[in-house]
Short mmCIF file of C-alpha atoms (C1' of nucleotides) in Angstrom, two decimals:
data_model
loop_
_atom_site.label_atom_id
_atom_site.label_comp_id
_atom_site.label_asym_id
_atom_site.label_seq_id
_atom_site.Cartn_x
_atom_site.Cartn_y
_atom_site.Cartn_z
CA MET P 35 41.22 52.98 -1.42
CA GLY P 36 37.95 51.93 0.26
CA LYS P 37 37.20 48.26 -0.10
CA PRO P 38 39.49 46.17 -2.11
CA GLN P 39 38.31 45.51 -5.60
CA PHE P 40 38.27 41.87 -5.01
CA GLN P 41 37.26 39.84 -1.77
CA SER P 42 36.96 36.16 -1.35
CA PRO P 43 33.55 34.94 -2.28
CA ARG P 44 30.92 35.26 0.45
CA GLY P 45 31.17 32.19 2.76
CA THR P 46 34.70 31.32 1.82
CA ALA P 47 37.69 32.03 3.73
CA ASP P 48 41.58 32.28 3.27
CA ILE P 49 43.65 30.12 5.28
CA LEU P 50 46.46 32.49 6.04
CA PRO P 51 49.89 31.42 6.81
CA GLY P 52 49.43 32.15 10.46
CA ALA P 53 46.60 29.41 10.66
CA GLN P 54 48.53 26.79 8.74
CA ALA P 55 50.08 25.10 11.79
CA HIS P 56 46.58 24.68 13.23
CA TRP P 57 45.27 23.01 10.11
CA ARG P 58 48.34 20.70 9.88
CA TYR P 59 48.09 19.78 13.18
CA PHE P 60 44.64 18.56 12.71
CA GLU P 61 45.45 16.67 9.58
CA ALA P 62 48.43 15.18 11.15
CA ALA P 63 46.22 13.95 14.14
CA ALA P 64 43.48 12.75 11.76
CA SER P 65 45.82 10.90 9.46
CA LYS P 66 47.49 9.18 12.39
CA ALA P 67 44.22 8.04 13.93
CA ALA P 68 42.94 6.74 10.56
CA ALA P 69 46.32 4.84 10.01
CA ARG P 70 46.01 3.28 13.45
CA PHE P 71 42.62 1.96 12.44
CA GLY P 72 43.87 0.58 8.94
CA TYR P 73 42.17 3.36 6.91
CA GLU P 74 43.78 4.31 3.61
CA ARG P 75 43.62 7.83 1.97
CA ILE P 76 41.59 8.59 -1.06
CA ASP P 77 41.11 11.93 -2.87
CA THR P 78 38.21 12.40 -5.23
CA PRO P 79 37.51 15.31 -7.69
CA THR P 80 36.11 18.55 -6.43
CA PHE P 81 33.22 18.24 -8.84
CA GLU P 82 31.18 15.51 -10.01
CA ASP P 83 28.52 14.66 -12.68
CA ALA P 84 25.59 16.56 -11.22
CA ARG P 85 23.42 13.56 -11.53
CA LEU P 86 25.66 11.81 -8.86
CA TYR P 87 23.91 13.91 -6.42
CA VAL P 88 20.42 14.16 -7.62
CA ARG P 89 19.54 10.50 -7.59
CA GLY P 90 16.16 8.61 -7.16
CA VAL P 91 12.77 10.24 -6.94
CA GLY P 92 11.86 11.14 -3.63
CA ALA P 93 15.42 11.20 -2.48
CA PHE P 94 15.72 14.97 -2.65
CA THR P 95 17.19 16.74 0.21
CA ASP P 96 17.17 20.53 0.89
CA ILE P 97 20.95 20.33 0.07
CA VAL P 98 20.97 18.77 -3.47
CA GLU P 99 17.66 20.66 -4.06
CA LYS P 100 18.82 24.25 -3.64
CA GLU P 101 22.19 24.36 -1.71
CA THR P 102 24.15 22.98 -4.55
CA TYR P 103 26.70 24.84 -6.86
CA THR P 104 25.89 23.41 -10.26
CA PHE P 105 27.14 24.52 -13.62
CA GLN P 106 27.46 23.65 -17.20
CA ASP P 107 30.74 23.43 -18.78
CA ARG P 108 31.57 24.23 -22.34
CA GLY P 109 30.75 20.93 -23.55
CA GLY P 110 27.35 21.36 -22.16
CA ASP P 111 27.77 18.71 -19.36
CA ARG P 112 26.39 19.47 -16.00
CA PHE P 113 28.55 19.41 -13.01
CA THR P 114 28.11 19.90 -9.32
CA LEU P 115 30.69 21.04 -6.75
CA ARG P 116 30.55 18.30 -4.18
CA PRO P 117 28.37 19.24 -1.20
CA GLU P 118 29.32 16.01 0.64
CA GLY P 119 31.99 13.48 0.47
CA THR P 120 30.32 10.06 0.51
CA ALA P 121 28.94 10.06 -2.93
CA GLY P 122 32.15 10.69 -4.65
CA VAL P 123 33.92 7.97 -2.91
CA CYS P 124 31.15 5.55 -3.45
CA ARG P 125 31.38 6.52 -7.17
CA ALA P 126 35.21 5.75 -6.95
CA TYR P 127 34.42 2.43 -5.27
CA LEU P 128 32.32 1.33 -8.16
CA GLN P 129 34.43 2.86 -10.89
CA HIS P 130 37.52 1.17 -9.79
CA GLY P 131 36.00 -2.19 -8.94
CA MET P 132 36.87 -1.93 -5.38
CA SER P 133 34.44 -4.71 -4.64
CA ASN P 134 36.99 -6.76 -5.78
CA LEU P 135 39.43 -5.78 -2.94
CA PRO P 136 39.23 -7.52 0.41
CA GLN P 137 35.99 -6.26 2.02
CA PRO P 138 35.38 -3.99 3.81
CA VAL P 139 37.30 -1.18 2.30
CA ARG P 140 38.31 1.38 4.73
CA LEU P 141 39.12 4.99 3.37
CA PHE P 142 39.39 8.42 4.68
CA TYR P 143 39.99 11.74 3.12
CA PHE P 144 40.04 15.81 3.50
CA ASN P 145 37.53 17.43 1.22
CA ASN P 146 36.50 20.99 0.66
CA LEU P 147 32.65 20.94 0.29
CA PHE P 148 30.28 23.52 -1.25
CA ARG P 149 26.93 24.40 -0.18
CA TYR P 150 25.14 27.58 -1.24
CA GLU P 151 24.04 28.68 2.11
CA ARG P 152 23.68 31.84 4.21
CA PRO P 153 27.04 31.95 6.06
CA GLN P 154 26.80 32.11 9.85
CA ALA P 155 28.72 31.23 12.84
CA GLY P 156 30.39 27.65 12.02
CA ARG P 157 28.70 27.74 8.64
CA PHE P 158 30.40 28.40 5.33
CA ARG P 159 29.72 28.09 1.62
CA GLU P 160 33.16 26.30 1.36
CA HIS P 161 34.06 24.11 4.45
CA HIS P 162 36.54 21.33 5.00
CA GLN P 163 35.82 17.88 6.38
CA LEU P 164 37.71 14.86 7.40
CA GLY P 165 35.69 12.03 5.82
CA VAL P 166 35.81 8.42 6.81
CA GLU P 167 33.91 5.54 4.97
CA VAL P 168 33.93 1.84 5.21
CA ILE P 169 32.13 0.06 2.16
CA GLY P 170 31.29 -3.58 2.10
CA ASP P 171 30.35 -4.64 5.57
CA SER P 172 27.05 -4.32 7.18
CA ASP P 173 28.12 -5.81 10.66
CA ALA P 174 27.45 -3.50 13.80
CA ALA P 175 31.05 -3.86 14.72
CA ILE P 176 31.90 -1.84 11.78
CA ASP P 177 29.53 0.89 13.05
CA ALA P 178 31.13 0.69 16.51
CA GLU P 179 34.55 0.88 14.84
CA VAL P 180 33.80 4.08 12.86
CA ILE P 181 32.26 5.63 15.81
CA GLU P 182 35.29 4.74 17.97
CA LEU P 183 37.62 6.18 15.29
CA ALA P 184 35.88 9.48 15.46
CA TRP P 185 35.82 9.56 19.30
CA ARG P 186 39.41 8.66 19.67
CA LEU P 187 40.52 11.22 17.16
CA LEU P 188 38.90 13.74 19.30
CA GLU P 189 40.40 12.33 22.49
CA ASP P 190 43.86 12.69 20.91
CA LEU P 191 43.10 16.33 20.03
CA ASP P 192 42.00 16.66 23.48
CA VAL P 193 38.65 18.42 22.79
CA GLY P 194 36.74 18.20 26.09
CA GLY P 195 33.31 18.18 27.11
CA LEU P 196 31.87 16.33 23.90
CA THR P 197 28.85 14.29 23.70
CA LEU P 198 28.21 11.22 21.50
CA LEU P 199 24.84 10.82 20.39
CA VAL P 200 23.42 7.62 18.63
CA ASN P 201 20.23 6.44 17.17
CA SER P 202 18.94 4.02 14.63
CA ILE P 203 16.39 5.25 11.92
CA GLY P 204 15.75 1.69 10.67
CA ASP P 205 15.78 0.55 7.05
CA PRO P 206 13.42 0.20 3.98
CA ALA P 207 11.94 -2.81 5.76
CA CYS P 208 10.71 -0.99 8.80
CA ARG P 209 10.97 2.79 8.07
CA PRO P 210 7.65 3.11 6.14
CA ALA P 211 5.63 1.54 8.71
CA TYR P 212 7.23 3.79 11.29
CA VAL P 213 6.98 6.92 9.29
CA GLY P 214 3.31 5.96 8.89
CA LYS P 215 2.84 6.00 12.55
CA LEU P 216 4.72 9.06 12.90
CA ARG P 217 2.43 10.62 10.27
CA GLU P 218 -0.72 9.39 11.89
CA TYR P 219 0.55 10.92 15.23
CA TYR P 220 1.22 14.26 13.88
CA SER P 221 -1.86 14.51 11.70
CA ARG P 222 -4.03 14.38 14.56
CA ALA P 223 -2.19 17.65 15.86
CA GLU P 224 -1.52 19.36 12.74
CA ASP P 225 -2.76 22.68 13.91
CA GLU P 226 -0.45 22.47 16.93
CA ILE P 227 2.85 22.35 14.95
CA CYS P 228 4.84 25.11 13.25
CA ARG P 229 4.73 25.87 9.45
CA ASP P 230 8.00 24.11 8.60
CA CYS P 231 6.68 20.96 10.47
CA ARG P 232 3.57 21.01 8.37
CA ARG P 233 5.69 20.75 5.26
CA ARG P 234 8.11 18.26 6.99
CA LEU P 235 5.03 16.06 7.51
CA GLU P 236 4.51 15.98 3.80
CA ARG P 237 8.02 15.52 2.53
CA ASN P 238 10.44 14.61 5.23
CA PRO P 239 8.63 13.26 8.20
CA LEU P 240 11.76 12.16 9.99
CA ARG P 241 12.87 15.81 10.34
CA LEU P 242 9.73 16.57 12.46
CA LEU P 243 11.70 15.17 15.40
CA ASP P 244 14.40 17.54 14.81
CA CYS P 245 12.30 20.86 14.99
CA LYS P 246 13.69 23.38 17.30
CA GLU P 247 10.24 25.42 17.48
CA LYS P 248 9.13 25.70 21.03
CA GLN P 249 5.61 24.96 20.12
CA CYS P 250 6.55 21.62 18.51
CA GLN P 251 8.55 20.34 21.57
CA PRO P 252 5.55 18.78 23.61
CA LEU P 253 4.76 16.69 20.50
CA ILE P 254 8.16 15.80 19.81
CA ALA P 255 8.39 14.46 23.31
CA GLY P 256 5.32 12.34 22.89
CA ALA P 257 6.14 11.25 19.48
CA PRO P 258 6.89 7.40 18.52
CA ALA P 259 10.68 6.94 18.27
CA GLY P 260 12.16 5.28 15.37
CA ALA P 261 14.30 3.09 17.59
CA ASP P 262 11.12 1.78 19.21
CA HIS P 263 9.86 0.63 15.82
CA LEU P 264 12.59 -1.25 14.28
CA CYS P 265 12.13 -4.58 12.40
CA GLY P 266 13.92 -7.86 13.69
CA LEU P 267 17.20 -7.40 11.79
CA CYS P 268 17.35 -3.67 12.41
CA LEU P 269 16.76 -4.23 16.20
CA GLU P 270 19.35 -6.85 16.29
CA HIS P 271 21.91 -4.53 14.70
CA TRP P 272 21.01 -1.74 16.99
CA GLU P 273 21.46 -3.84 20.05
CA MET P 274 24.64 -5.32 18.98
CA LEU P 275 25.99 -1.94 18.35
CA LEU P 276 24.93 -0.61 21.78
CA GLY P 277 26.73 -3.56 23.28
CA PHE P 278 29.91 -2.79 21.31
CA LEU P 279 29.69 0.67 22.26
CA GLU P 280 29.70 -0.27 25.91
CA ALA P 281 32.48 -2.77 25.38
CA LEU P 282 34.49 0.02 24.03
CA GLY P 283 33.79 2.20 26.96
CA LEU P 284 32.45 4.91 24.64
CA PRO P 285 30.12 7.39 26.63
CA PHE P 286 27.25 7.48 24.18
CA THR P 287 23.77 8.87 24.72
CA VAL P 288 20.81 7.44 22.75
CA ASP P 289 18.98 10.42 21.36
CA LYS P 290 15.81 9.15 19.72
CA ARG P 291 15.21 12.40 17.86
CA LEU P 292 18.46 12.14 15.90
CA VAL P 293 17.88 12.01 12.19
CA ARG P 294 20.07 12.59 9.16
CA GLY P 295 19.69 15.27 6.49
CA PHE P 296 20.68 12.76 3.63
CA ASP P 297 18.05 10.37 2.86
CA TYR P 298 20.32 7.37 1.98
CA TYR P 299 21.22 6.83 5.54
CA THR P 300 19.91 3.58 7.27
CA ARG P 301 20.02 2.20 10.53
CA THR P 302 22.76 3.84 12.64
CA VAL P 303 23.18 7.53 12.87
CA PHE P 304 25.38 9.37 15.18
CA GLU P 305 26.54 12.90 15.95
CA ILE P 306 29.24 14.52 18.33
CA VAL P 307 28.33 17.76 19.71
CA PRO P 308 30.44 20.26 21.60
CA PRO P 309 29.63 21.50 25.17
CA THR P 310 28.00 24.69 23.97
CA GLY P 311 25.86 25.36 20.71
CA GLY P 312 24.18 22.06 20.76
CA ARG P 313 23.31 20.23 17.52
CA MET P 314 23.61 23.38 15.49
CA SER P 315 27.44 23.38 15.91
CA THR P 316 27.77 19.62 15.29
CA ILE P 317 31.45 18.58 15.15
CA CYS P 318 30.89 15.35 13.54
CA GLY P 319 27.92 13.51 12.07
CA GLY P 320 27.59 10.13 10.24
CA GLY P 321 25.80 7.24 9.72
CA ARG P 322 24.94 3.95 7.90
CA TYR P 323 23.98 4.18 4.14
CA ASP P 324 23.24 0.63 3.00
CA GLY P 325 21.07 1.80 0.07
CA LEU P 326 23.56 4.23 -1.60
CA ILE P 327 25.89 2.02 -3.65
CA GLU P 328 22.91 0.30 -5.20
CA GLU P 329 21.17 3.66 -5.76
CA LEU P 330 24.32 4.65 -7.95
CA GLY P 331 24.04 1.33 -9.97
CA GLY P 332 26.20 -1.07 -8.03
CA ARG P 333 25.28 -4.32 -6.44
CA PRO P 334 23.59 -3.80 -3.09
CA THR P 335 26.62 -3.07 -0.76
CA PRO P 336 26.60 -1.57 2.66
CA GLY P 337 28.39 1.36 3.80
CA ILE P 338 29.02 3.61 6.69
CA GLY P 339 30.90 6.96 7.45
CA PHE P 340 31.17 10.21 9.04
CA GLY P 341 32.14 13.76 8.22
CA MET P 342 34.07 15.89 10.74
CA GLY P 343 34.05 19.79 10.25
CA VAL P 344 37.47 21.08 10.40
CA GLU P 345 36.56 24.62 10.99
CA ARG P 346 34.27 23.64 13.75
CA ILE P 347 37.00 21.44 15.30
CA LEU P 348 39.43 24.06 15.13
CA GLN P 349 37.23 26.36 16.99
CA GLU P 350 36.85 24.06 19.81
CA LEU P 351 40.46 23.06 19.96
CA ARG P 352 42.92 24.23 22.53
CA LEU P 353 45.95 24.45 20.44
CA PRO P 354 49.14 23.53 21.77
CA ASP P 355 51.54 26.35 22.40
CA ALA P 356 53.64 27.05 19.48
CA GLY P 357 56.27 28.72 21.44
CA ARG P 358 56.86 25.76 23.80
CA ALA P 359 60.62 26.11 25.08
CA GLY P 360 63.17 23.23 25.04
CA ARG P 361 63.23 22.20 21.49
CA ARG P 362 65.76 24.09 19.31
CA PRO P 363 64.33 25.16 15.82
CA SER P 364 65.84 24.20 12.73
CA PRO P 365 68.26 26.79 11.36
CA LYS P 366 66.82 29.49 9.25
CA VAL P 367 69.49 31.78 7.53
CA VAL P 368 69.05 35.18 6.12
CA VAL P 369 71.73 36.06 3.64
CA VAL P 370 72.64 39.70 4.07
CA HIS P 371 74.69 41.67 1.52
CA ALA P 372 77.15 44.35 2.60
CA GLY P 373 77.46 46.19 -0.77
CA ALA P 374 75.39 45.71 -3.90
CA ASP P 375 78.26 44.10 -5.81
CA VAL P 376 78.14 40.93 -3.92
CA ARG P 377 74.42 40.10 -4.43
CA GLY P 378 75.29 37.27 -6.86
CA GLU P 379 77.49 35.73 -4.48
CA CYS P 380 74.76 35.99 -1.86
CA MET P 381 72.42 34.06 -4.21
CA ARG P 382 75.10 31.40 -4.68
CA LEU P 383 75.48 31.16 -0.87
CA ALA P 384 71.82 30.90 -0.36
CA ALA P 385 71.63 28.17 -3.05
CA GLY P 386 74.30 26.21 -1.58
CA LEU P 387 72.76 26.31 1.80
CA ARG P 388 69.39 25.28 0.45
CA ALA P 389 71.23 22.35 -1.41
CA ASP P 390 72.27 21.23 2.02
CA GLY P 391 68.83 21.28 3.36
CA VAL P 392 69.15 24.51 5.46
CA ALA P 393 66.36 27.11 5.15
CA ALA P 394 67.85 30.31 3.38
CA LEU P 395 66.49 33.40 2.11
CA LEU P 396 67.97 36.68 0.91
CA ALA P 397 67.33 39.76 2.89
CA PRO P 398 65.65 42.63 0.70
CA SER P 399 68.02 44.10 -1.65
CA GLY P 400 69.21 47.61 -1.70
CA ARG P 401 68.66 48.06 2.18
CA SER P 402 71.12 49.07 4.61
CA LEU P 403 72.94 46.41 6.48
CA LYS P 404 71.06 47.58 9.65
CA SER P 405 67.72 47.17 7.95
CA GLN P 406 68.71 43.79 6.58
CA LEU P 407 69.46 42.55 9.98
CA ARG P 408 66.27 44.05 11.31
CA TYR P 409 64.45 42.19 8.76
CA ALA P 410 66.23 38.84 9.76
CA SER P 411 65.08 39.34 13.39
CA ALA P 412 61.51 40.18 12.16
CA VAL P 413 61.37 36.92 10.13
CA HIS P 414 62.60 34.76 13.19
CA ALA P 415 65.82 33.82 11.44
CA THR P 416 68.20 31.92 13.65
CA HIS P 417 71.20 33.05 11.98
CA ALA P 418 72.23 35.81 9.44
CA ALA P 419 75.11 35.14 6.98
CA ILE P 420 76.68 38.40 6.19
CA LEU P 421 78.65 38.69 2.75
CA GLY P 422 80.89 41.69 1.88
CA ALA P 423 83.70 42.11 -0.29
CA ASP P 424 86.06 40.77 2.53
CA GLU P 425 84.38 37.61 3.01
CA VAL P 426 84.03 37.04 -0.78
CA ALA P 427 87.84 37.48 -1.12
CA ARG P 428 88.30 35.03 1.52
CA GLY P 429 85.65 32.58 0.58
CA SER P 430 83.84 32.85 3.80
CA ALA P 431 80.80 34.36 5.57
CA SER P 432 80.11 36.04 8.74
CA LEU P 433 77.64 33.81 10.52
CA ARG P 434 75.68 35.66 13.10
CA ASP P 435 73.83 33.84 15.59
CA MET P 436 70.68 36.02 16.09
CA ALA P 437 69.75 34.86 19.61
CA LYS P 438 73.41 35.11 21.00
CA SER P 439 74.29 38.46 19.05
CA GLY P 440 77.64 36.80 18.18
CA GLN P 441 79.20 36.18 14.98
CA ARG P 442 82.27 34.44 13.52
CA GLU P 443 83.57 34.21 10.09
CA VAL P 444 83.22 30.61 8.74
CA SER P 445 84.45 29.31 5.61
CA ARG P 446 81.70 28.76 3.01
CA ASP P 447 82.23 24.92 2.75
CA ALA P 448 81.97 24.75 6.69
CA LEU P 449 78.86 26.72 6.93
CA ALA P 450 76.21 23.78 6.74
CA ALA P 451 78.37 21.88 9.17
CA ALA P 452 78.38 24.72 11.50
CA LEU P 453 74.64 25.17 11.15
CA ALA P 454 74.19 21.39 11.83
CA ALA P 455 76.26 21.52 14.95
CA TRP P 456 74.38 24.48 16.12
CA ALA P 457 71.04 22.69 15.63
CA SER P 458 72.03 19.60 17.54
CA ALA P 459 73.86 21.42 20.50
"C1'" G X 24 14.63 33.02 1.27
"C1'" U X 25 13.31 35.69 6.34
"C1'" G X 26 14.88 38.92 10.59
"C1'" A X 27 18.71 41.83 13.45
"C1'" G X 28 23.20 44.65 14.08
"C1'" C X 29 27.47 46.76 11.90
"C1'" G X 30 30.87 49.14 8.01
"C1'" U X 31 36.86 55.12 9.76
"C1'" G X 32 44.50 53.85 6.44
"C1'" G X 33 46.90 46.49 6.34
"C1'" C X 34 44.96 45.74 11.73
"C1'" C X 35 42.65 47.72 16.37
"C1'" U X 36 40.28 52.20 17.86
"C1'" A X 37 38.84 58.04 18.81
"C1'" G X 38 35.93 61.39 16.63
"C1'" U X 39 27.78 61.56 17.01
"C1'" G X 40 26.94 68.39 12.07
"C1'" G X 41 31.64 72.97 11.78
"C1'" U X 42 38.82 74.77 10.07
"C1'" U X 43 43.88 70.52 6.42
"C1'" A X 44 39.89 62.90 9.99
"C1'" A X 45 43.29 61.63 15.62
"C1'" G X 46 46.01 57.81 17.99
"C1'" G X 47 48.13 52.73 18.69
"C1'" C X 48 50.03 48.27 16.26
"C1'" G X 49 52.30 47.12 11.69
"C1'" C X 50 55.33 48.86 7.53
"C1'" C X 51 59.62 52.02 5.50
"C1'" A X 52 63.69 55.10 6.62
"C1'" G X 53 67.31 57.67 9.73
"C1'" G X 54 69.85 57.77 14.50
"C1'" U X 55 77.92 58.73 10.75
"C1'" U X 56 81.95 54.94 8.96
"C1'" G X 57 79.75 46.85 7.49
"C1'" U X 58 75.33 44.79 12.27
"C1'" G X 59 69.19 43.30 14.38
"C1'" G X 60 65.78 42.87 18.70
"C1'" C X 61 64.77 48.21 23.19
"C1'" C X 62 64.45 53.24 22.54
"C1'" C X 63 64.01 58.20 19.69
"C1'" U X 64 62.90 60.81 15.17
"C1'" G X 65 60.70 61.08 10.52
"C1'" G X 66 57.90 59.08 6.37
"C1'" A X 67 54.45 56.47 3.43
"C1'" G X 68 49.26 55.03 3.75
"C1'" A X 69 42.03 56.95 4.50
"C1'" U X 70 38.16 61.18 -0.65
"C1'" C X 71 35.34 57.87 6.71
"C1'" G X 72 32.19 50.78 1.92
"C1'" A X 73 29.37 53.11 -2.46
"C1'" G X 74 25.54 56.13 -4.54
"C1'" G X 75 21.85 60.04 -3.54
"C1'" G X 76 19.51 63.36 -0.40
"C1'" U X 77 18.92 67.24 3.89
"C1'" U X 78 22.02 71.48 5.42
"C1'" C X 79 25.70 77.54 4.69
"C1'" G X 80 28.57 72.99 6.31
"C1'" A X 81 28.26 65.47 7.07
"C1'" A X 82 32.51 60.35 8.79
"C1'" U X 83 28.58 62.18 12.07
"C1'" C X 84 21.05 62.96 10.04
"C1'" C X 85 17.70 60.38 6.02
"C1'" C X 86 17.17 57.07 1.76
"C1'" U X 87 19.27 53.23 -1.38
"C1'" U X 88 22.84 49.85 -2.44
"C1'" C X 89 26.97 46.51 -1.53
"C1'" G X 90 29.52 44.02 2.07
"C1'" C X 91 30.40 41.78 6.80
"C1'" U X 92 28.47 39.39 11.24
"C1'" C X 93 24.59 37.09 14.11
"C1'" A X 94 19.80 34.50 14.43
"C1'" C X 95 15.85 31.44 11.83
"C1'" C X 96 16.35 27.52 8.11
"C1'" C X 97 19.75 23.40 7.31
"C1'" C X 98 24.05 21.16 8.33
"C1'" A X 99 30.10 19.59 9.27
#
RNA sequence: GUGAGCGUGGCCUAGUGGUUAAGGCGCCAGGUUGUGGCCCUGGAGAUCGAGGGUUCGAAUCCCUUCGCUCACCCCA
């Protein structure tokens, strides 16, 4: 055989039945936390007009520039598989006139995201995020709320040892001046920095602070910090946020070199990182994007949100024991046929059980009784319902309790009731 | 895009130049008459990722290629 002819595309993964419980556990916890904060779920399309992601000159990031899956459909239109969730939600906000709803609008979603990157630990070409967005309120209290939501969810999930990093990167009023200072600072030392940083100096100066090269570290340490060069309004916002975070008792750390990959972010940026791995394995990243809605053609509207990487969370999670004792599982019946001629009756029996809300499946046909029972225990059935000519004649079934190895003949009308009694015993 | 490591049946692994590639898990069957989980026996399943080369002879050495993994980069 060798390698199978087809494999899942590079950087993608199947979520197999055995992992589903973990995913659903996260989704349930996230949905509950979001609901507790008054957020409503939204789902947007997997692909969007390519132009949604390649806005405004100078606003190009690496991701939209070269990490995007873009294609032309048969009608000649260009679409992009969403590389992030915010733009689609903002598009929906505008398209459906959500500015006429009570503001702010609080939304959350589970998305699969696509980026053409080289796969690596914790990095995939298709990955999943919990996304949260609040649109229509610029108050720092909302920033605090969004950060709190992320943090409380992580608490609920009992992910230990996390660090919450926050920073402010200013807004169009103060950032240019700050970036100018940063450029000036760096240009004096241009020959001391790495090649990437020389490029960043030109195209994306804020990212200079994010460089991991050893040679750049001394320079970063002495670099002017954005949070120290905020304009009056940004400074006020920033100080209010810090006050709110303290009031909430969130253990935040100000990280003045924290920046964002997307350019529409303003003011608040934050990130939650696990104990090991540092920023490269960020579990949750977000920030304010007061310029985005306007960039998409709407009236100036503030927004803030975060993305939480499901794969990365799951890796950090100590998952609750699936086999915790105590609670009795709901009944699961395997219908076993003794003789090929009763298979039709077996089907009717299974159908009847399902109609009564009981999980029922047929044992593989054409196997010996022994083999069918072996199957029943292999799939963790709680019961086997055995049907042979005798039972059919009497309108009954032999109901076997797999755990107890005992069985008794039960009239077919009484089966569901017997199983219900077993479940509540 | 750059660099490194690895590729043996569904999964894990043995085998580092020499007869029909070995074992464990899993799967299927049987262990007498309509009965599971343990145990026993048997069976199916691999041209050793692919292609080429060296050699009398290669899963084992060399080259190429594909794939996977890790790191850089970037991010969730």
